[in-house]
Amino acid sequence: QITRHDFGLLILGAFLMGPLMFLLQFEGLDRTTASSAALLVGAIPPMMAIGGFIVDGERVGRWTLIAIGLSALGIGLLVGGPGEGRTLLGDSLVFISLIASVVWTLLTRRIARRVGVVTATTILFGVGTLILLPFAIVLEGVPPLDLSIGGWASVASLGIVCTALTFWLWNWGLQRADAARAGVFGNLEPLVGSFLGVTLLGEQLGGLAVFGGILVVVAAVLVSLGRVEAM
C-alpha cells in the first residue's frame, strides 16, 4: 500500500542516499584525510538529536546527552588531529554528506513505519542506484565488468553484507530507537575502522586513541541500556 506521497518521499530518500550521501562522501574522502573525515563523523549524534527533536518531537534525556558528549570526545581522541592531505573542499563534501545522512535517516524511518522496513530499503537502494548511475558514467565512465573472481567476491560482499544487510538492520533498528541514541551508535564506525586498521593492517594506536575508543564504547553502552530520562 504505497501511496503517491510515500513514493515521492522514497524518491527524495533515494536522491539523498545516492548522489548526496555516498557520492559526496567518497569524493570528499578522496580529497581529505581519513582522520579528518572521522572527526566530522563525530558530529552525527548531536545532529541526529536535534533532527529527532525538530522532526518527531523527541526529547533527549540526561544520560543520552552525556553519551553524545562522551562519544564526540572519544572520536576526537581516537583519530587525533588531521595530518597532511586535508583540504577544505574534502572536509566540506564529507560534512554535507553527513547532513544528508541525518536527513535521510529521519526520512527513511518515517517511510519505513508506513510501508515496512524491507520494502523501504529495497526501493531506496533500487531507485538510488538508477539515480546514481548517470553520475558514475559521466564522472568515471561505464563501470568495468572484467573483474577477477576476488574482485567480484569483494563487490558482492560489500553490496550484500556491508550495504544491503547493514542498511536493512539500521532501518529496522530505527523503528525501535530514537534518533539521538541511533546517532551515538554511528560513532562506532570509526572505532571499528581503527580496530581493523590495527589488527589487519598493522597500524598503531596511541594511549589517547585507545582511551577515546573506550569512551565511544561506554557511550554506546549507556544508550543501549536505555538510561534516557526526561529533561
mmCIF file with all atom_site columns, N, CA, C and O in Angstrom, residues 1-3 5-7 9-10 107-124 175:
data_model
loop_
_atom_site.group_PDB
_atom_site.id
_atom_site.type_symbol
_atom_site.label_atom_id
_atom_site.label_alt_id
_atom_site.label_comp_id
_atom_site.label_asym_id
_atom_site.label_entity_id
_atom_site.label_seq_id
_atom_site.pdbx_PDB_ins_code
_atom_site.Cartn_x
_atom_site.Cartn_y
_atom_site.Cartn_z
_atom_site.occupancy
_atom_site.B_iso_or_equiv
_atom_site.pdbx_formal_charge
_atom_site.auth_seq_id
_atom_site.auth_comp_id
_atom_site.auth_asym_id
_atom_site.auth_atom_id
_atom_site.pdbx_PDB_model_num
ATOM 1   N N  . GLN A 1 1   ? 0.840  -1.195 0.000  1.00 0.00 ? 1   GLN A N  1
ATOM 2   C CA . GLN A 1 1   ? 0.000  0.000  0.000  1.00 0.00 ? 1   GLN A CA 1
ATOM 3   C C  . GLN A 1 1   ? 0.878  1.248  0.000  1.00 0.00 ? 1   GLN A C  1
ATOM 4   O O  . GLN A 1 1   ? 0.950  1.971  0.986  1.00 0.00 ? 1   GLN A O  1
ATOM 5   N N  . ILE A 1 2   ? 1.567  1.482  -1.099 1.00 0.00 ? 2   ILE A N  1
ATOM 6   C CA . ILE A 1 2   ? 2.432  2.654  -1.211 1.00 0.00 ? 2   ILE A CA 1
ATOM 7   C C  . ILE A 1 2   ? 1.653  3.766  -1.902 1.00 0.00 ? 2   ILE A C  1
ATOM 8   O O  . ILE A 1 2   ? 1.265  3.640  -3.066 1.00 0.00 ? 2   ILE A O  1
ATOM 9   N N  . THR A 1 3   ? 1.412  4.848  -1.197 1.00 0.00 ? 3   THR A N  1
ATOM 10  C CA . THR A 1 3   ? 0.694  5.971  -1.767 1.00 0.00 ? 3   THR A CA 1
ATOM 11  C C  . THR A 1 3   ? 1.621  6.821  -2.622 1.00 0.00 ? 3   THR A C  1
ATOM 12  O O  . THR A 1 3   ? 2.840  6.648  -2.621 1.00 0.00 ? 3   THR A O  1
ATOM 13  N N  . HIS A 1 5   ? 2.233  9.896  -2.152 1.00 0.00 ? 5   HIS A N  1
ATOM 14  C CA . HIS A 1 5   ? 3.044  10.688 -1.223 1.00 0.00 ? 5   HIS A CA 1
ATOM 15  C C  . HIS A 1 5   ? 4.231  9.871  -0.733 1.00 0.00 ? 5   HIS A C  1
ATOM 16  O O  . HIS A 1 5   ? 5.367  10.373 -0.676 1.00 0.00 ? 5   HIS A O  1
ATOM 17  N N  . ASP A 1 6   ? 3.992  8.602  -0.389 1.00 0.00 ? 6   ASP A N  1
ATOM 18  C CA . ASP A 1 6   ? 5.078  7.727  0.060  1.00 0.00 ? 6   ASP A CA 1
ATOM 19  C C  . ASP A 1 6   ? 6.125  7.563  -1.033 1.00 0.00 ? 6   ASP A C  1
ATOM 20  O O  . ASP A 1 6   ? 7.330  7.593  -0.766 1.00 0.00 ? 6   ASP A O  1
ATOM 21  N N  . PHE A 1 7   ? 5.664  7.364  -2.277 1.00 0.00 ? 7   PHE A N  1
ATOM 22  C CA . PHE A 1 7   ? 6.605  7.157  -3.371 1.00 0.00 ? 7   PHE A CA 1
ATOM 23  C C  . PHE A 1 7   ? 7.448  8.409  -3.601 1.00 0.00 ? 7   PHE A C  1
ATOM 24  O O  . PHE A 1 7   ? 8.643  8.320  -3.895 1.00 0.00 ? 7   PHE A O  1
ATOM 25  N N  . LEU A 1 9   ? 8.343  10.531 -1.279 1.00 0.00 ? 9   LEU A N  1
ATOM 26  C CA . LEU A 1 9   ? 9.339  10.546 -0.209 1.00 0.00 ? 9   LEU A CA 1
ATOM 27  C C  . LEU A 1 9   ? 10.446 9.529  -0.473 1.00 0.00 ? 9   LEU A C  1
ATOM 28  O O  . LEU A 1 9   ? 11.614 9.778  -0.159 1.00 0.00 ? 9   LEU A O  1
ATOM 29  N N  . LEU A 1 10  ? 10.085 8.376  -1.056 1.00 0.00 ? 10  LEU A N  1
ATOM 30  C CA . LEU A 1 10  ? 11.092 7.368  -1.388 1.00 0.00 ? 10  LEU A CA 1
ATOM 31  C C  . LEU A 1 10  ? 12.054 7.885  -2.456 1.00 0.00 ? 10  LEU A C  1
ATOM 32  O O  . LEU A 1 10  ? 13.259 7.634  -2.394 1.00 0.00 ? 10  LEU A O  1
ATOM 33  N N  . LEU A 1 107 ? 14.056 10.643 7.479  1.00 0.00 ? 107 LEU A N  1
ATOM 34  C CA . LEU A 1 107 ? 13.044 10.440 6.445  1.00 0.00 ? 107 LEU A CA 1
ATOM 35  C C  . LEU A 1 107 ? 12.746 8.957  6.257  1.00 0.00 ? 107 LEU A C  1
ATOM 36  O O  . LEU A 1 107 ? 11.579 8.546  6.174  1.00 0.00 ? 107 LEU A O  1
ATOM 37  N N  . THR A 1 108 ? 13.792 8.141  6.208  1.00 0.00 ? 108 THR A N  1
ATOM 38  C CA . THR A 1 108 ? 13.608 6.709  5.999  1.00 0.00 ? 108 THR A CA 1
ATOM 39  C C  . THR A 1 108 ? 12.834 6.076  7.145  1.00 0.00 ? 108 THR A C  1
ATOM 40  O O  . THR A 1 108 ? 11.994 5.190  6.931  1.00 0.00 ? 108 THR A O  1
ATOM 41  N N  . ARG A 1 109 ? 13.118 6.515  8.347  1.00 0.00 ? 109 ARG A N  1
ATOM 42  C CA . ARG A 1 109 ? 12.403 5.960  9.496  1.00 0.00 ? 109 ARG A CA 1
ATOM 43  C C  . ARG A 1 109 ? 10.904 6.214  9.367  1.00 0.00 ? 109 ARG A C  1
ATOM 44  O O  . ARG A 1 109 ? 10.080 5.336  9.632  1.00 0.00 ? 109 ARG A O  1
ATOM 45  N N  . ARG A 1 110 ? 10.553 7.410  8.922  1.00 0.00 ? 110 ARG A N  1
ATOM 46  C CA . ARG A 1 110 ? 9.139  7.756  8.769  1.00 0.00 ? 110 ARG A CA 1
ATOM 47  C C  . ARG A 1 110 ? 8.487  6.927  7.665  1.00 0.00 ? 110 ARG A C  1
ATOM 48  O O  . ARG A 1 110 ? 7.357  6.462  7.812  1.00 0.00 ? 110 ARG A O  1
ATOM 49  N N  . ILE A 1 111 ? 9.203  6.721  6.555  1.00 0.00 ? 111 ILE A N  1
ATOM 50  C CA . ILE A 1 111 ? 8.650  5.936  5.444  1.00 0.00 ? 111 ILE A CA 1
ATOM 51  C C  . ILE A 1 111 ? 8.500  4.477  5.846  1.00 0.00 ? 111 ILE A C  1
ATOM 52  O O  . ILE A 1 111 ? 7.474  3.843  5.570  1.00 0.00 ? 111 ILE A O  1
ATOM 53  N N  . ALA A 1 112 ? 9.531  3.925  6.491  1.00 0.00 ? 112 ALA A N  1
ATOM 54  C CA . ALA A 1 112 ? 9.522  2.507  6.847  1.00 0.00 ? 112 ALA A CA 1
ATOM 55  C C  . ALA A 1 112 ? 8.398  2.169  7.815  1.00 0.00 ? 112 ALA A C  1
ATOM 56  O O  . ALA A 1 112 ? 7.905  1.031  7.831  1.00 0.00 ? 112 ALA A O  1
ATOM 57  N N  . ARG A 1 113 ? 7.979  3.127  8.610  1.00 0.00 ? 113 ARG A N  1
ATOM 58  C CA . ARG A 1 113 ? 6.873  2.884  9.526  1.00 0.00 ? 113 ARG A CA 1
ATOM 59  C C  . ARG A 1 113 ? 5.584  2.593  8.765  1.00 0.00 ? 113 ARG A C  1
ATOM 60  O O  . ARG A 1 113 ? 4.722  1.848  9.253  1.00 0.00 ? 113 ARG A O  1
ATOM 61  N N  . ARG A 1 114 ? 5.447  3.152  7.559  1.00 0.00 ? 114 ARG A N  1
ATOM 62  C CA . ARG A 1 114 ? 4.207  3.004  6.806  1.00 0.00 ? 114 ARG A CA 1
ATOM 63  C C  . ARG A 1 114 ? 4.269  1.864  5.795  1.00 0.00 ? 114 ARG A C  1
ATOM 64  O O  . ARG A 1 114 ? 3.270  1.175  5.580  1.00 0.00 ? 114 ARG A O  1
ATOM 65  N N  . VAL A 1 115 ? 5.418  1.667  5.134  1.00 0.00 ? 115 VAL A N  1
ATOM 66  C CA . VAL A 1 115 ? 5.486  0.675  4.053  1.00 0.00 ? 115 VAL A CA 1
ATOM 67  C C  . VAL A 1 115 ? 6.270  -0.570 4.437  1.00 0.00 ? 115 VAL A C  1
ATOM 68  O O  . VAL A 1 115 ? 6.287  -1.538 3.685  1.00 0.00 ? 115 VAL A O  1
ATOM 69  N N  . GLY A 1 116 ? 6.941  -0.552 5.587  1.00 0.00 ? 116 GLY A N  1
ATOM 70  C CA . GLY A 1 116 ? 7.734  -1.699 6.004  1.00 0.00 ? 116 GLY A CA 1
ATOM 71  C C  . GLY A 1 116 ? 9.211  -1.490 5.740  1.00 0.00 ? 116 GLY A C  1
ATOM 72  O O  . GLY A 1 116 ? 9.597  -0.800 4.793  1.00 0.00 ? 116 GLY A O  1
ATOM 73  N N  . VAL A 1 117 ? 10.046 -2.110 6.582  1.00 0.00 ? 117 VAL A N  1
ATOM 74  C CA . VAL A 1 117 ? 11.487 -1.901 6.511  1.00 0.00 ? 117 VAL A CA 1
ATOM 75  C C  . VAL A 1 117 ? 12.074 -2.486 5.229  1.00 0.00 ? 117 VAL A C  1
ATOM 76  O O  . VAL A 1 117 ? 12.846 -1.831 4.525  1.00 0.00 ? 117 VAL A O  1
ATOM 77  N N  . VAL A 1 118 ? 11.712 -3.724 4.903  1.00 0.00 ? 118 VAL A N  1
ATOM 78  C CA . VAL A 1 118 ? 12.286 -4.379 3.725  1.00 0.00 ? 118 VAL A CA 1
ATOM 79  C C  . VAL A 1 118 ? 11.872 -3.643 2.453  1.00 0.00 ? 118 VAL A C  1
ATOM 80  O O  . VAL A 1 118 ? 12.693 -3.383 1.566  1.00 0.00 ? 118 VAL A O  1
ATOM 81  N N  . THR A 1 119 ? 10.598 -3.282 2.351  1.00 0.00 ? 119 THR A N  1
ATOM 82  C CA . THR A 1 119 ? 10.115 -2.569 1.167  1.00 0.00 ? 119 THR A CA 1
ATOM 83  C C  . THR A 1 119 ? 10.808 -1.234 1.010  1.00 0.00 ? 119 THR A C  1
ATOM 84  O O  . THR A 1 119 ? 11.274 -0.876 -0.084 1.00 0.00 ? 119 THR A O  1
ATOM 85  N N  . ALA A 1 120 ? 10.892 -0.469 2.091  1.00 0.00 ? 120 ALA A N  1
ATOM 86  C CA . ALA A 1 120 ? 11.531 0.839  2.023  1.00 0.00 ? 120 ALA A CA 1
ATOM 87  C C  . ALA A 1 120 ? 12.999 0.723  1.628  1.00 0.00 ? 120 ALA A C  1
ATOM 88  O O  . ALA A 1 120 ? 13.485 1.467  0.766  1.00 0.00 ? 120 ALA A O  1
ATOM 89  N N  . THR A 1 121 ? 13.714 -0.214 2.252  1.00 0.00 ? 121 THR A N  1
ATOM 90  C CA . THR A 1 121 ? 15.137 -0.381 1.949  1.00 0.00 ? 121 THR A CA 1
ATOM 91  C C  . THR A 1 121 ? 15.344 -0.797 0.500  1.00 0.00 ? 121 THR A C  1
ATOM 92  O O  . THR A 1 121 ? 16.231 -0.277 -0.191 1.00 0.00 ? 121 THR A O  1
ATOM 93  N N  . THR A 1 122 ? 14.531 -1.743 0.011  1.00 0.00 ? 122 THR A N  1
ATOM 94  C CA . THR A 1 122 ? 14.665 -2.232 -1.363 1.00 0.00 ? 122 THR A CA 1
ATOM 95  C C  . THR A 1 122 ? 14.417 -1.121 -2.375 1.00 0.00 ? 122 THR A C  1
ATOM 96  O O  . THR A 1 122 ? 15.184 -0.939 -3.332 1.00 0.00 ? 122 THR A O  1
ATOM 97  N N  . ILE A 1 123 ? 13.341 -0.365 -2.190 1.00 0.00 ? 123 ILE A N  1
ATOM 98  C CA . ILE A 1 123 ? 13.018 0.706  -3.138 1.00 0.00 ? 123 ILE A CA 1
ATOM 99  C C  . ILE A 1 123 ? 14.071 1.803  -3.085 1.00 0.00 ? 123 ILE A C  1
ATOM 100 O O  . ILE A 1 123 ? 14.497 2.331  -4.123 1.00 0.00 ? 123 ILE A O  1
ATOM 101 N N  . LEU A 1 124 ? 14.522 2.150  -1.889 1.00 0.00 ? 124 LEU A N  1
ATOM 102 C CA . LEU A 1 124 ? 15.529 3.208  -1.759 1.00 0.00 ? 124 LEU A CA 1
ATOM 103 C C  . LEU A 1 124 ? 16.810 2.838  -2.497 1.00 0.00 ? 124 LEU A C  1
ATOM 104 O O  . LEU A 1 124 ? 17.384 3.660  -3.221 1.00 0.00 ? 124 LEU A O  1
ATOM 105 N N  . GLN A 1 175 ? 13.317 1.815  13.897 1.00 0.00 ? 175 GLN A N  1
ATOM 106 C CA . GLN A 1 175 ? 11.922 1.732  14.329 1.00 0.00 ? 175 GLN A CA 1
ATOM 107 C C  . GLN A 1 175 ? 11.813 1.518  15.832 1.00 0.00 ? 175 GLN A C  1
ATOM 108 O O  . GLN A 1 175 ? 10.736 1.664  16.403 1.00 0.00 ? 175 GLN A O  1
#
